[in-house]
Amino acid sequence: MDRTHTSTYPGTRFPGMGTRALQPTCAQCRKALSEGGTGSGHCVYMEQVVTHRRRVKQGAVLYNGGDPFTGLLYVRSGFFKTCVGAKDGREQVTGFHMTGDILGVEGISGGKLTTNAVALEDSEVWVLSFDLIEQFSRECSSLRIYLLETIGHEVVRMQNLTLMLGSLRADERVAVFLTNLLEKLKSRGLSQSEVLLRMSRDEIGSFLGIRQETVSRLLRSFCEERILQVDNRHIKVLNSALLQQMATSQTAMH
Amino acid sequence: MDRTHTSTYPGTRFPGMGTRALQPTCAQCRKALSEGGTGSGHCVYMEQVVTHRRRVKQGAVLYNGGDPFTGLLYVRSGFFKTCVGAKDGREQVTGFHMTGDILGVEGISGGKLTTNAVALEDSEVWVLSFDLIEQFSRECSSLRIYLLETIGHEVVRMQNLTLMLGSLRADERVAVFLTNLLEKLKSRGLSQSEVLLRMSRDEIGSFLGIRQETVSRLLRSFCEERILQVDNRHIKVLNSALLQQMATSQTAMH
DNA sequence: CGACCGTTTGATAGTGCTCAATTCAAGTGG
DNA sequence: CCACTTGAATTGAGCACTATCAAACGGTCG
């Protein structure tokens, strides 16, 4: 069933990471480094808590709801969706996640993961041992705070998602979706005006609480208004000002 | 504008709490105590991080989005709603909170609160200094874990809210709302079949992503189906089995 | 090439919203 | 104690938005 490819490296620590700093995984450290800092913050600790890395093929499951929580999952590369499933089979996409994101946060409470995570492209994930994080966070306040901020950030993200699902019209939702996605790409130094969507219309719809047909129609209507240029999953933004305007009211949802 | 009554006790510690354990604020500690434990867990530490208590009158604001985050807020008694506000004025209720709940979790990331919290009845709140929590959590793993669980729990709650807003029909939402509320009351040893709602139809609607008129109509239709008995804000459950059945698919949202 | 999956597009129905009027409950002040 | 005010809840009628169902299209991969 689960076609994930798990390649555990010898030992529990990630190899060849003794003194070298990681590619900073967070904005703070990137900034600190670029300002001549030593990177002696949580990132250095983070290398120490990586137990192994997993390669996850497109379409494969990273984890399922109900799986025991053993640690956080750092998306090293690739793209994921996370869903919560209802008992009756209905599913709701709760987020799309890319390089630099941390998955599995919800498992910290209750010891069980509550979402499913599926790779939407071939990906690599670093598994961070929660026990080790716990242990190190005792001595490293920077790591402790990073951990809290990561979870806190997830709370804020879900709040904004809630605001969208609870009070926006379908067209506004699509605009918000695109705006946020572009924003996120921008923050990683990518495109900004062009995207190759990694998810299907159906998955977008599930995320936005609307049907795939509605997503499709709205994308077309955005085309007609010369806001977008859509070719299947390839999207080009022609009028980003107007797009952002349609996504009024909303704040980030990364 | 803000008519909250803040009564700070001398010193930064809550008085008269030296050695006596708190009324356990969490399930773990209650359980531990009832099993003959000493209560030497995080609850004991919690007393040490209470800086003062606030009395908040019905209708008064506990905090607003944008306020600086200084600590978590423990609802000692009373009832609150929390909302996220959009720039254009639209508002979305993200939760209702009662005795034992912790508010302000979202502020841990970013240092700012992102919701508004309003008292729906006269309430008392204990303000927990985050700096002190931070400090104590270094030595007390039980407190550290409690903190993480509290935030993690909020993530899970929001995930379930998301599932509801994204994929349930209006009638299912109302059923879920009532079911969860009753569940929550039950877990605190209250009613179970009767509730006096503390929130308006409008607030329920905002929480559920539907209009107040729809809430009203659905409550009436539940009446006609002999599931409920509704007298304004006083609600009696006649057929809790059927109610739960209508709330299919959902898990808790406390 | 044919099968399959995702996407688009159309026609139709329905759910829940909007707007507006009415009822109801709880004050408030004469 | 009763008119008056105010805010919440209910109820109705019509309609907008979005879902549903169904069909056609297009790209991809055996």
Tab-separated table of N, CA, C and O in Angstrom, chain B residues 108-164:
chain	number	residue	atom	x	y	z
B	108	ILE	N	2.364	32.708	20.521
B	108	ILE	CA	3.691	32.151	20.763
B	108	ILE	C	4.581	32.323	19.542
B	108	ILE	O	5.763	32.580	19.653
B	109	SER	N	3.970	32.176	18.394
B	109	SER	CA	4.717	32.467	17.172
B	109	SER	C	4.435	33.903	16.770
B	109	SER	O	3.297	34.294	16.621
B	110	GLY	N	5.483	34.682	16.641
B	110	GLY	CA	5.284	36.037	16.151
B	110	GLY	C	5.154	37.089	17.224
B	110	GLY	O	5.253	38.277	16.951
B	111	GLY	N	4.944	36.650	18.457
B	111	GLY	CA	4.901	37.615	19.541
B	111	GLY	C	3.675	38.499	19.573
B	111	GLY	O	3.574	39.414	20.383
B	112	LYS	N	2.737	38.224	18.672
B	112	LYS	CA	1.513	39.027	18.641
B	112	LYS	C	0.310	38.107	18.681
B	112	LYS	O	0.322	37.042	18.076
B	113	LEU	N	-0.726	38.558	19.349
B	113	LEU	CA	-1.968	37.816	19.326
B	113	LEU	C	-2.660	38.081	18.002
B	113	LEU	O	-2.576	39.182	17.455
B	114	THR	N	-3.308	37.077	17.492
B	114	THR	CA	-3.894	37.228	16.158
B	114	THR	C	-5.418	37.125	16.179
B	114	THR	O	-6.054	37.218	15.149
B	115	THR	N	-5.968	36.903	17.350
B	115	THR	CA	-7.421	36.863	17.449
B	115	THR	C	-7.889	37.909	18.465
B	115	THR	O	-7.081	38.494	19.191
B	116	ASN	N	-9.189	38.123	18.477
B	116	ASN	CA	-9.806	38.905	19.541
B	116	ASN	C	-10.487	37.922	20.476
B	116	ASN	O	-11.085	36.962	20.013
B	117	ALA	N	-10.392	38.190	21.759
B	117	ALA	CA	-11.112	37.349	22.718
B	117	ALA	C	-12.082	38.233	23.491
B	117	ALA	O	-11.693	39.255	24.054
B	118	VAL	N	-13.337	37.838	23.488
B	118	VAL	CA	-14.384	38.610	24.152
B	118	VAL	C	-15.121	37.716	25.141
B	118	VAL	O	-15.444	36.567	24.820
B	119	ALA	N	-15.362	38.235	26.319
B	119	ALA	CA	-16.081	37.473	27.332
B	119	ALA	C	-17.568	37.450	27.014
B	119	ALA	O	-18.165	38.480	26.738
B	120	LEU	N	-18.155	36.277	27.025
B	120	LEU	CA	-19.590	36.164	26.786
B	120	LEU	C	-20.352	36.047	28.101
B	120	LEU	O	-21.578	35.979	28.114
B	121	GLU	N	-19.605	36.013	29.185
B	121	GLU	CA	-20.215	36.160	30.507
B	121	GLU	C	-19.106	36.639	31.439
B	121	GLU	O	-17.925	36.595	31.075
B	122	ASP	N	-19.459	37.098	32.599
B	122	ASP	CA	-18.442	37.570	33.538
B	122	ASP	C	-17.463	36.436	33.793
B	122	ASP	O	-17.867	35.320	34.107
B	123	SER	N	-16.194	36.731	33.662
B	123	SER	CA	-15.197	35.667	33.690
B	123	SER	C	-13.979	36.051	34.515
B	123	SER	O	-13.759	37.212	34.834
B	124	GLU	N	-13.213	35.022	34.834
B	124	GLU	CA	-11.944	35.275	35.510
B	124	GLU	C	-10.840	34.534	34.765
B	124	GLU	O	-10.988	33.373	34.392
B	125	VAL	N	-9.760	35.247	34.569
B	125	VAL	CA	-8.655	34.701	33.792
B	125	VAL	C	-7.364	34.837	34.566
B	125	VAL	O	-7.116	35.856	35.202
B	126	TRP	N	-6.562	33.782	34.519
B	126	TRP	CA	-5.241	33.873	35.115
B	126	TRP	C	-4.222	34.105	34.017
B	126	TRP	O	-4.206	33.369	33.017
B	127	VAL	N	-3.421	35.101	34.239
B	127	VAL	CA	-2.402	35.426	33.248
B	127	VAL	C	-1.116	34.692	33.590
B	127	VAL	O	-0.589	34.835	34.685
B	128	LEU	N	-0.650	33.899	32.661
B	128	LEU	CA	0.559	33.121	32.889
B	128	LEU	C	1.723	33.768	32.135
B	128	LEU	O	1.661	33.932	30.928
B	129	SER	N	2.743	34.122	32.841
B	129	SER	CA	3.900	34.756	32.211
B	129	SER	C	4.625	33.765	31.311
B	129	SER	O	5.069	32.713	31.758
B	130	PHE	N	4.758	34.144	30.057
B	130	PHE	CA	5.419	33.219	29.152
B	130	PHE	C	6.905	33.113	29.443
B	130	PHE	O	7.502	32.054	29.298
B	131	ASP	N	7.502	34.210	29.870
B	131	ASP	CA	8.924	34.191	30.228
B	131	ASP	C	9.169	33.175	31.337
B	131	ASP	O	10.120	32.399	31.284
B	132	LEU	N	8.296	33.207	32.317
B	132	LEU	CA	8.464	32.274	33.434
B	132	LEU	C	8.205	30.834	32.991
B	132	LEU	O	8.906	29.917	33.401
B	133	ILE	N	7.203	30.674	32.156
B	133	ILE	CA	6.923	29.333	31.638
B	133	ILE	C	8.173	28.808	30.949
B	133	ILE	O	8.627	27.692	31.187
B	134	GLU	N	8.713	29.646	30.101
B	134	GLU	CA	9.934	29.345	29.371
B	134	GLU	C	11.041	28.901	30.335
B	134	GLU	O	11.674	27.873	30.159
B	135	GLN	N	11.202	29.714	31.358
B	135	GLN	CA	12.262	29.483	32.335
B	135	GLN	C	12.061	28.160	33.079
B	135	GLN	O	12.960	27.329	33.137
B	136	PHE	N	10.863	27.986	33.574
B	136	PHE	CA	10.588	26.768	34.336
B	136	PHE	C	10.609	25.530	33.458
B	136	PHE	O	10.987	24.451	33.889
B	137	SER	N	10.173	25.709	32.232
B	137	SER	CA	10.058	24.534	31.367
B	137	SER	C	11.429	23.947	31.081
B	137	SER	O	11.538	22.824	30.623
B	138	ARG	N	12.482	24.726	31.377
B	138	ARG	CA	13.818	24.196	31.164
B	138	ARG	C	14.074	23.045	32.139
B	138	ARG	O	14.676	22.045	31.788
B	139	GLU	N	13.590	23.202	33.351
B	139	GLU	CA	13.864	22.174	34.353
B	139	GLU	C	12.721	21.166	34.512
B	139	GLU	O	12.936	20.082	35.010
B	140	CYS	N	11.535	21.576	34.090
B	140	CYS	CA	10.393	20.695	34.301
B	140	CYS	C	9.864	20.162	32.981
B	140	CYS	O	9.205	20.867	32.223
B	141	SER	N	10.201	18.931	32.714
B	141	SER	CA	9.814	18.375	31.414
B	141	SER	C	8.304	18.215	31.342
B	141	SER	O	7.708	18.289	30.279
B	142	SER	N	7.687	18.026	32.486
B	142	SER	CA	6.237	17.867	32.498
B	142	SER	C	5.560	19.169	32.072
B	142	SER	O	4.579	19.163	31.335
B	143	LEU	N	6.106	20.280	32.505
B	143	LEU	CA	5.559	21.576	32.108
B	143	LEU	C	5.835	21.830	30.634
B	143	LEU	O	4.992	22.325	29.893
B	144	ARG	N	7.041	21.467	30.227
B	144	ARG	CA	7.445	21.659	28.830
B	144	ARG	C	6.485	20.901	27.916
B	144	ARG	O	6.006	21.422	26.931
B	145	ILE	N	6.216	19.675	28.315
B	145	ILE	CA	5.345	18.852	27.490
B	145	ILE	C	3.910	19.351	27.534
B	145	ILE	O	3.212	19.380	26.522
B	146	TYR	N	3.503	19.799	28.698
B	146	TYR	CA	2.142	20.335	28.816
B	146	TYR	C	1.965	21.519	27.883
B	146	TYR	O	0.951	21.649	27.200
B	147	LEU	N	2.965	22.341	27.844
B	147	LEU	CA	2.930	23.517	26.975
B	147	LEU	C	2.781	23.096	25.518
B	147	LEU	O	1.923	23.586	24.781
B	148	LEU	N	3.619	22.161	25.121
B	148	LEU	CA	3.562	21.682	23.740
B	148	LEU	C	2.220	21.044	23.438
B	148	LEU	O	1.647	21.249	22.370
B	149	GLU	N	1.716	20.291	24.390
B	149	GLU	CA	0.437	19.616	24.159
B	149	GLU	C	-0.698	20.617	24.031
B	149	GLU	O	-1.615	20.421	23.243
B	150	THR	N	-0.619	21.651	24.814
B	150	THR	CA	-1.655	22.673	24.757
B	150	THR	C	-1.707	23.291	23.364
B	150	THR	O	-2.784	23.470	22.788
B	151	ILE	N	-0.536	23.606	22.846
B	151	ILE	CA	-0.514	24.207	21.517
B	151	ILE	C	-0.921	23.182	20.476
B	151	ILE	O	-1.704	23.465	19.575
B	152	GLY	N	-0.379	21.993	20.617
B	152	GLY	CA	-0.701	20.945	19.660
B	152	GLY	C	-2.191	20.666	19.621
B	152	GLY	O	-2.774	20.455	18.558
B	153	HIS	N	-2.791	20.731	20.770
B	153	HIS	CA	-4.220	20.493	20.866
B	153	HIS	C	-4.984	21.544	20.078
B	153	HIS	O	-5.984	21.243	19.422
B	154	GLU	N	-4.501	22.747	20.137
B	154	GLU	CA	-5.142	23.840	19.402
B	154	GLU	C	-5.043	23.576	17.897
B	154	GLU	O	-5.974	23.857	17.141
B	155	VAL	N	-3.922	23.033	17.470
B	155	VAL	CA	-3.762	22.707	16.053
B	155	VAL	C	-4.810	21.677	15.630
B	155	VAL	O	-5.483	21.835	14.610
B	156	VAL	N	-4.961	20.652	16.435
B	156	VAL	CA	-5.918	19.595	16.113
B	156	VAL	C	-7.345	20.147	16.102
B	156	VAL	O	-8.147	19.822	15.233
B	157	ARG	N	-7.634	20.996	17.055
B	157	ARG	CA	-8.961	21.606	17.115
B	157	ARG	C	-9.247	22.382	15.835
B	157	ARG	O	-10.321	22.268	15.242
B	158	MET	N	-8.260	23.145	15.400
B	158	MET	CA	-8.449	23.945	14.192
B	158	MET	C	-8.578	23.051	12.960
B	158	MET	O	-9.297	23.378	12.020
B	159	GLN	N	-7.885	21.936	12.954
B	159	GLN	CA	-8.007	21.001	11.832
B	159	GLN	C	-9.432	20.493	11.716
B	159	GLN	O	-9.987	20.410	10.619
B	160	ASN	N	-10.019	20.180	12.845
B	160	ASN	CA	-11.384	19.677	12.817
B	160	ASN	C	-12.371	20.763	12.422
B	160	ASN	O	-13.342	20.503	11.706
B	161	LEU	N	-12.100	21.968	12.877
B	161	LEU	CA	-12.938	23.098	12.477
B	161	LEU	C	-12.877	23.266	10.964
B	161	LEU	O	-13.889	23.467	10.288
B	162	THR	N	-11.680	23.159	10.459
B	162	THR	CA	-11.436	23.243	9.025
B	162	THR	C	-12.212	22.184	8.245
B	162	THR	O	-12.832	22.476	7.227
B	163	LEU	N	-12.173	20.974	8.768
B	163	LEU	CA	-12.906	19.885	8.113
B	163	LEU	C	-14.386	20.217	8.048
B	163	LEU	O	-15.052	20.000	7.038
B	164	MET	N	-14.886	20.778	9.135
B	164	MET	CA	-16.294	21.125	9.176
B	164	MET	C	-16.626	22.226	8.179
B	164	MET	O	-17.547	22.096	7.368
